């Protein structure tokens, strides 16, 4: 059964809520990671379902999910469920199998993972479930890949509709669905279902979108259900700690606040997991400093 998403209290004057992704804390037990984020003052967590953090394929998933829900509630943390675990389905192929794989049985395994994620998200009271298309397999025609993606997402969107949890698709550099324009192609193909939303990665906007990150936020606002944030350089898909890239963050956060976005804005540093507590500790003060530029009382209408 779907629950009302948690909106953790925000101690600042701005309306934004910041989280940190567990894919950047993979050396910590999940309970320790959640306690760390609460102690640091984060409003929530981007929970990547993986073998070390609420394994979606292990036995007793429902019971383990209830335990995590109680822990999140006790710590006052909101949550978005993310599905970007590298090897949770295939120990030898990163992000495999995907929604675009030639083998229908392989595609079905990814669909099953996403449906499981929707159920977990509903039981956690999550804001959304994040996913991505995957890379077009060698030898696959583009039109065939788009057809596979639309067909594979159909049962996931049905599950999301029944659960009352948005599915937030992320444009990912190098994937079939790589840009905001690609998201709109998928949305049109599927008939603009209510359950289909967007994950916007601010670094990806800097990397390859023609618009600035702040303008991407404004353009994406009606469909925005989840936000990931980190620094990045133009043309280089490398997630960087804040200050190591080229992004001007105050305009980005002001744009988010102006749209009325109320779900989590989650720091995405998976390749810095070896020093996860250090970067989690550095990231939140940086975001709070950047958010001080947001005029007090700036609130829009949530999409």
Coordinates of C-alpha atoms in Angstrom, one line a residue:
X1 CA 0.0 0.0 0.0
X2 CA 1.3 3.5 -0.9
X3 CA 2.1 5.8 2.0
X4 CA 2.3 9.6 2.0
X5 CA 5.9 10.6 1.1
X6 CA 7.9 11.8 4.0
X7 CA 9.0 15.5 3.9
X8 CA 11.6 15.9 6.6
X9 CA 11.8 19.2 8.4
X10 CA 14.2 21.6 6.8
X11 CA 16.1 23.8 9.3
X12 CA 17.0 26.5 6.7
X13 CA 14.8 29.2 5.2
X14 CA 14.9 27.8 1.7
X15 CA 12.3 25.1 0.6
X16 CA 14.9 22.6 -0.7
X17 CA 15.5 19.2 0.9
X18 CA 19.0 17.6 0.5
X19 CA 19.9 14.0 0.5
X20 CA 22.9 11.8 -0.1
X21 CA 23.0 8.7 -2.2
X22 CA 23.9 5.3 -0.6
X23 CA 25.8 4.4 -3.8
X24 CA 28.4 6.8 -2.4
X25 CA 28.4 5.0 0.9
X26 CA 28.8 1.4 -0.1
X27 CA 31.5 0.7 2.5
X28 CA 29.0 1.4 5.2
X29 CA 26.2 -0.8 6.5
X30 CA 22.9 0.7 5.6
X31 CA 21.9 1.4 9.2
X32 CA 25.3 3.2 9.8
X33 CA 24.9 5.1 6.5
X34 CA 21.4 6.4 7.5
X35 CA 22.6 7.3 11.0
X36 CA 25.5 9.2 9.5
X37 CA 23.3 11.2 7.1
X38 CA 20.9 12.1 10.0
X39 CA 23.7 13.2 12.2
X40 CA 25.1 15.4 9.4
X41 CA 21.8 17.1 9.0
X42 CA 20.6 15.7 5.7
X43 CA 16.8 15.7 5.0
X44 CA 16.8 12.3 3.3
X45 CA 18.6 9.6 1.3
X46 CA 18.8 8.3 -2.2
X47 CA 18.6 4.6 -1.5
X48 CA 20.1 2.4 -4.2
X49 CA 18.8 -1.1 -3.8
X50 CA 22.0 -3.3 -3.9
X51 CA 23.4 -6.4 -2.4
X52 CA 24.8 -4.4 0.6
X53 CA 21.9 -2.1 1.0
X54 CA 18.4 -3.6 1.2
X55 CA 19.1 -6.3 -1.4
X56 CA 16.0 -6.5 -3.6
X57 CA 16.7 -10.1 -4.6
X58 CA 17.3 -11.6 -1.1
X59 CA 14.6 -13.4 0.9
X60 CA 12.2 -11.6 3.2
X61 CA 12.3 -8.3 1.2
X62 CA 9.0 -7.1 2.7
X63 CA 10.1 -7.6 6.3
X64 CA 13.5 -6.0 5.7
X65 CA 11.8 -3.1 4.0
X66 CA 9.5 -2.6 7.0
X67 CA 12.6 -2.5 9.2
X68 CA 14.2 0.2 7.1
X69 CA 11.0 2.2 7.0
X70 CA 10.9 2.2 10.8
X71 CA 14.6 3.4 10.9
X72 CA 14.0 6.1 8.3
X73 CA 11.0 7.3 10.3
X74 CA 12.9 7.3 13.6
X75 CA 15.7 9.4 12.0
X76 CA 13.3 11.7 10.2
X77 CA 14.8 11.0 6.8
X78 CA 12.9 11.1 3.5
X79 CA 13.8 8.7 0.8
X80 CA 13.9 8.1 -3.0
X81 CA 14.5 4.6 -4.3
X82 CA 17.2 4.4 -6.9
X83 CA 17.9 1.4 -9.1
X84 CA 21.4 2.1 -10.5
X85 CA 23.3 -0.7 -8.7
X86 CA 26.1 -1.8 -11.0
X87 CA 26.0 -5.6 -10.5
X88 CA 22.9 -6.5 -8.6
X89 CA 21.5 -8.5 -11.5
X90 CA 24.6 -9.7 -13.3
X91 CA 27.9 -10.0 -11.4
X92 CA 30.0 -9.7 -14.6
X93 CA 28.2 -7.0 -16.6
X94 CA 27.8 -3.5 -15.3
X95 CA 24.1 -2.4 -15.3
X96 CA 23.2 -5.6 -17.0
X97 CA 20.8 -6.8 -18.1
X98 CA 19.1 -3.6 -19.3
X99 CA 15.6 -2.8 -20.6
X100 CA 17.1 -2.8 -24.1
X101 CA 18.7 -6.3 -24.2
X102 CA 17.9 -8.5 -27.2
X103 CA 16.9 -11.4 -25.0
X104 CA 13.3 -11.0 -23.7
X105 CA 14.1 -13.0 -20.6
X106 CA 17.0 -10.6 -19.8
X107 CA 14.8 -7.6 -20.2
X108 CA 12.2 -9.3 -18.0
X109 CA 14.8 -9.5 -15.2
X110 CA 15.3 -5.8 -15.3
X111 CA 11.6 -5.2 -15.4
X112 CA 11.1 -7.5 -12.3
X113 CA 13.8 -5.4 -10.5
X114 CA 12.0 -2.2 -11.2
X115 CA 8.6 -3.6 -10.2
X116 CA 10.2 -4.8 -6.9
X117 CA 11.6 -1.3 -6.5
X118 CA 8.2 0.2 -6.9
X119 CA 6.8 -2.0 -4.1
X120 CA 9.7 -1.1 -1.9
X121 CA 9.2 2.5 -2.5
X122 CA 5.5 2.3 -1.7
X123 CA 6.4 0.6 1.6
X124 CA 9.0 3.2 2.5
X125 CA 6.8 6.1 1.6
X126 CA 9.4 7.2 -1.0
X127 CA 9.0 10.2 -3.2
X128 CA 9.8 8.3 -6.4
X129 CA 11.6 5.3 -8.1
X130 CA 14.5 6.2 -10.3
X131 CA 15.5 4.3 -13.4
X132 CA 17.3 4.7 -16.7
X133 CA 17.1 3.2 -20.2
X134 CA 20.5 1.5 -20.6
X135 CA 23.0 1.5 -23.5
X136 CA 21.7 0.5 -26.9
X137 CA 23.2 -3.0 -27.6
X138 CA 25.6 -3.4 -30.5
X139 CA 23.7 -4.2 -33.7
X140 CA 20.4 -2.9 -32.4
X141 CA 18.5 -0.4 -34.6
X142 CA 17.5 2.8 -32.8
X143 CA 13.8 2.3 -33.5
X144 CA 14.0 -1.2 -32.1
X145 CA 15.7 0.0 -29.0
X146 CA 13.0 2.6 -28.4
X147 CA 10.2 0.0 -29.0
X148 CA 11.9 -2.3 -26.4
X149 CA 12.1 0.5 -23.9
X150 CA 8.5 1.5 -24.2
X151 CA 7.3 -2.1 -24.0
X152 CA 9.5 -2.9 -21.0
X153 CA 8.4 0.2 -19.0
X154 CA 4.7 -0.6 -19.5
X155 CA 4.3 -3.1 -16.6
X156 CA 6.6 -0.9 -14.4
X157 CA 4.3 2.1 -15.0
X158 CA 1.3 0.0 -14.2
X159 CA 2.8 -1.0 -10.9
X160 CA 3.8 2.6 -10.2
X161 CA 0.3 3.8 -10.9
X162 CA -1.2 1.2 -8.6
X163 CA 1.3 2.0 -5.9
X164 CA 0.9 5.8 -6.2
X165 CA 4.7 6.2 -6.6
X166 CA 6.1 8.1 -9.6
X167 CA 8.6 6.4 -11.9
X168 CA 11.4 9.0 -12.5
X169 CA 13.4 8.1 -15.7
X170 CA 17.0 9.6 -15.8
X171 CA 18.6 10.8 -19.0
X172 CA 22.1 9.3 -18.8
X173 CA 25.0 10.2 -21.1
X174 CA 25.8 7.4 -23.4
X175 CA 22.4 5.7 -23.0
X176 CA 19.6 5.5 -25.5
X177 CA 17.7 8.0 -23.3
X178 CA 20.5 10.5 -22.8
X179 CA 18.9 14.0 -22.9
X180 CA 15.7 15.9 -22.0
X181 CA 14.7 15.7 -25.6
X182 CA 14.9 11.9 -25.4
X183 CA 12.7 11.9 -22.3
X184 CA 10.1 13.8 -24.1
X185 CA 10.3 11.3 -27.0
X186 CA 9.6 8.5 -24.5
X187 CA 6.8 10.5 -22.8
X188 CA 5.1 11.0 -26.2
X189 CA 5.5 7.4 -27.2
X190 CA 3.9 6.2 -24.0
X191 CA 1.0 8.7 -24.2
X192 CA 2.2 10.9 -21.4
X193 CA 1.1 8.6 -18.5
X194 CA 0.7 10.3 -15.1
X195 CA 3.1 7.9 -13.4
X196 CA 6.0 8.8 -15.7
X197 CA 8.3 11.5 -14.3
X198 CA 11.8 12.7 -14.7
X199 CA 15.1 12.3 -12.7
X200 CA 17.2 15.3 -13.5
X201 CA 20.9 15.0 -12.9
X202 CA 22.4 18.5 -12.6
X203 CA 25.8 17.3 -13.6
X204 CA 24.5 15.7 -16.7
X205 CA 22.9 19.0 -17.7
X206 CA 26.3 20.6 -17.5
X207 CA 27.9 17.7 -19.4
X208 CA 25.7 17.6 -22.5
X209 CA 22.5 19.6 -22.6
X210 CA 22.3 22.7 -24.8
X211 CA 20.7 24.7 -21.9
X212 CA 22.4 25.7 -18.7
X213 CA 21.7 23.6 -15.7
X214 CA 19.4 26.3 -14.2
X215 CA 17.5 26.5 -17.5
X216 CA 17.2 22.7 -17.6
X217 CA 15.6 22.8 -14.2
X218 CA 13.0 25.3 -15.4
X219 CA 12.4 23.4 -18.6
X220 CA 12.0 20.1 -16.8
X221 CA 9.8 21.5 -13.9
X222 CA 6.4 20.0 -14.9
X223 CA 7.8 16.4 -15.0
X224 CA 10.5 16.7 -12.2
X225 CA 10.1 14.0 -9.6
X226 CA 13.7 13.4 -8.5
X227 CA 17.0 15.4 -8.6
X228 CA 20.6 14.2 -8.4
X229 CA 23.3 16.8 -7.9
X230 CA 27.1 16.9 -8.2
X231 CA 29.7 19.0 -10.0
X232 CA 30.8 18.2 -13.6
X233 CA 32.6 19.7 -16.6
X234 CA 31.3 20.3 -20.1
X235 CA 31.6 17.2 -22.3
X236 CA 33.1 15.0 -19.6
X237 CA 30.8 12.5 -17.8
X238 CA 32.6 12.4 -14.5
X239 CA 30.8 13.0 -11.2
X240 CA 32.9 15.4 -9.2
X241 CA 32.7 16.8 -5.6
X242 CA 31.3 20.3 -5.4
X243 CA 33.9 23.0 -6.4
X244 CA 35.9 20.6 -8.6
X245 CA 33.8 21.2 -11.8
X246 CA 32.2 24.1 -13.7
X247 CA 28.7 24.4 -12.3
X248 CA 27.4 27.7 -10.8
X249 CA 25.1 26.2 -8.1
X250 CA 23.2 29.2 -6.6
X251 CA 21.2 29.7 -9.8
X252 CA 20.4 26.0 -10.0
X253 CA 19.1 25.8 -6.5
X254 CA 17.1 29.1 -7.0
X255 CA 15.5 27.6 -10.1
X256 CA 14.6 24.4 -8.1
X257 CA 13.1 26.5 -5.3
X258 CA 11.2 28.7 -7.8
X259 CA 9.5 25.7 -9.5
X260 CA 8.1 24.5 -6.2
X261 CA 10.1 21.2 -6.3
X262 CA 9.6 19.5 -2.9
X263 CA 11.2 16.1 -3.2
X264 CA 14.8 15.3 -2.5
X265 CA 17.9 16.8 -4.2
X266 CA 20.4 14.0 -3.7
X267 CA 24.2 14.2 -3.9
X268 CA 25.4 11.6 -6.4
X269 CA 29.1 10.7 -5.9
X270 CA 29.3 6.9 -6.5
X271 CA 32.9 6.9 -7.4
X272 CA 33.9 8.6 -4.2
X273 CA 32.4 5.9 -2.0
X274 CA 35.9 5.0 -0.6
X275 CA 35.7 8.3 1.3
X276 CA 31.9 8.5 1.5
X277 CA 31.6 9.9 5.1
X278 CA 34.2 12.7 4.2
X279 CA 32.3 13.8 1.1
X280 CA 28.9 13.5 2.8
X281 CA 30.3 15.8 5.5
X282 CA 31.6 18.3 2.9
X283 CA 28.6 18.3 0.5
X284 CA 25.8 19.5 2.8
X285 CA 27.5 22.7 4.0
X286 CA 28.4 23.5 0.4
X287 CA 24.7 23.2 -0.7
X288 CA 23.5 25.2 2.3
X289 CA 25.9 28.0 1.4
X290 CA 24.7 28.0 -2.2
X291 CA 21.1 27.9 -1.0
X292 CA 21.5 31.1 1.0
X293 CA 21.2 33.0 -2.2
X294 CA 17.6 31.9 -2.6
X295 CA 15.3 34.8 -1.6
X296 CA 13.3 34.0 1.6
X297 CA 9.8 32.8 1.0
X298 CA 10.6 31.8 -2.6
X299 CA 8.1 29.1 -3.4
X300 CA 6.4 28.1 -6.6
X301 CA 3.7 25.6 -7.5
X302 CA 4.8 22.0 -7.3
X303 CA 4.3 20.2 -10.6

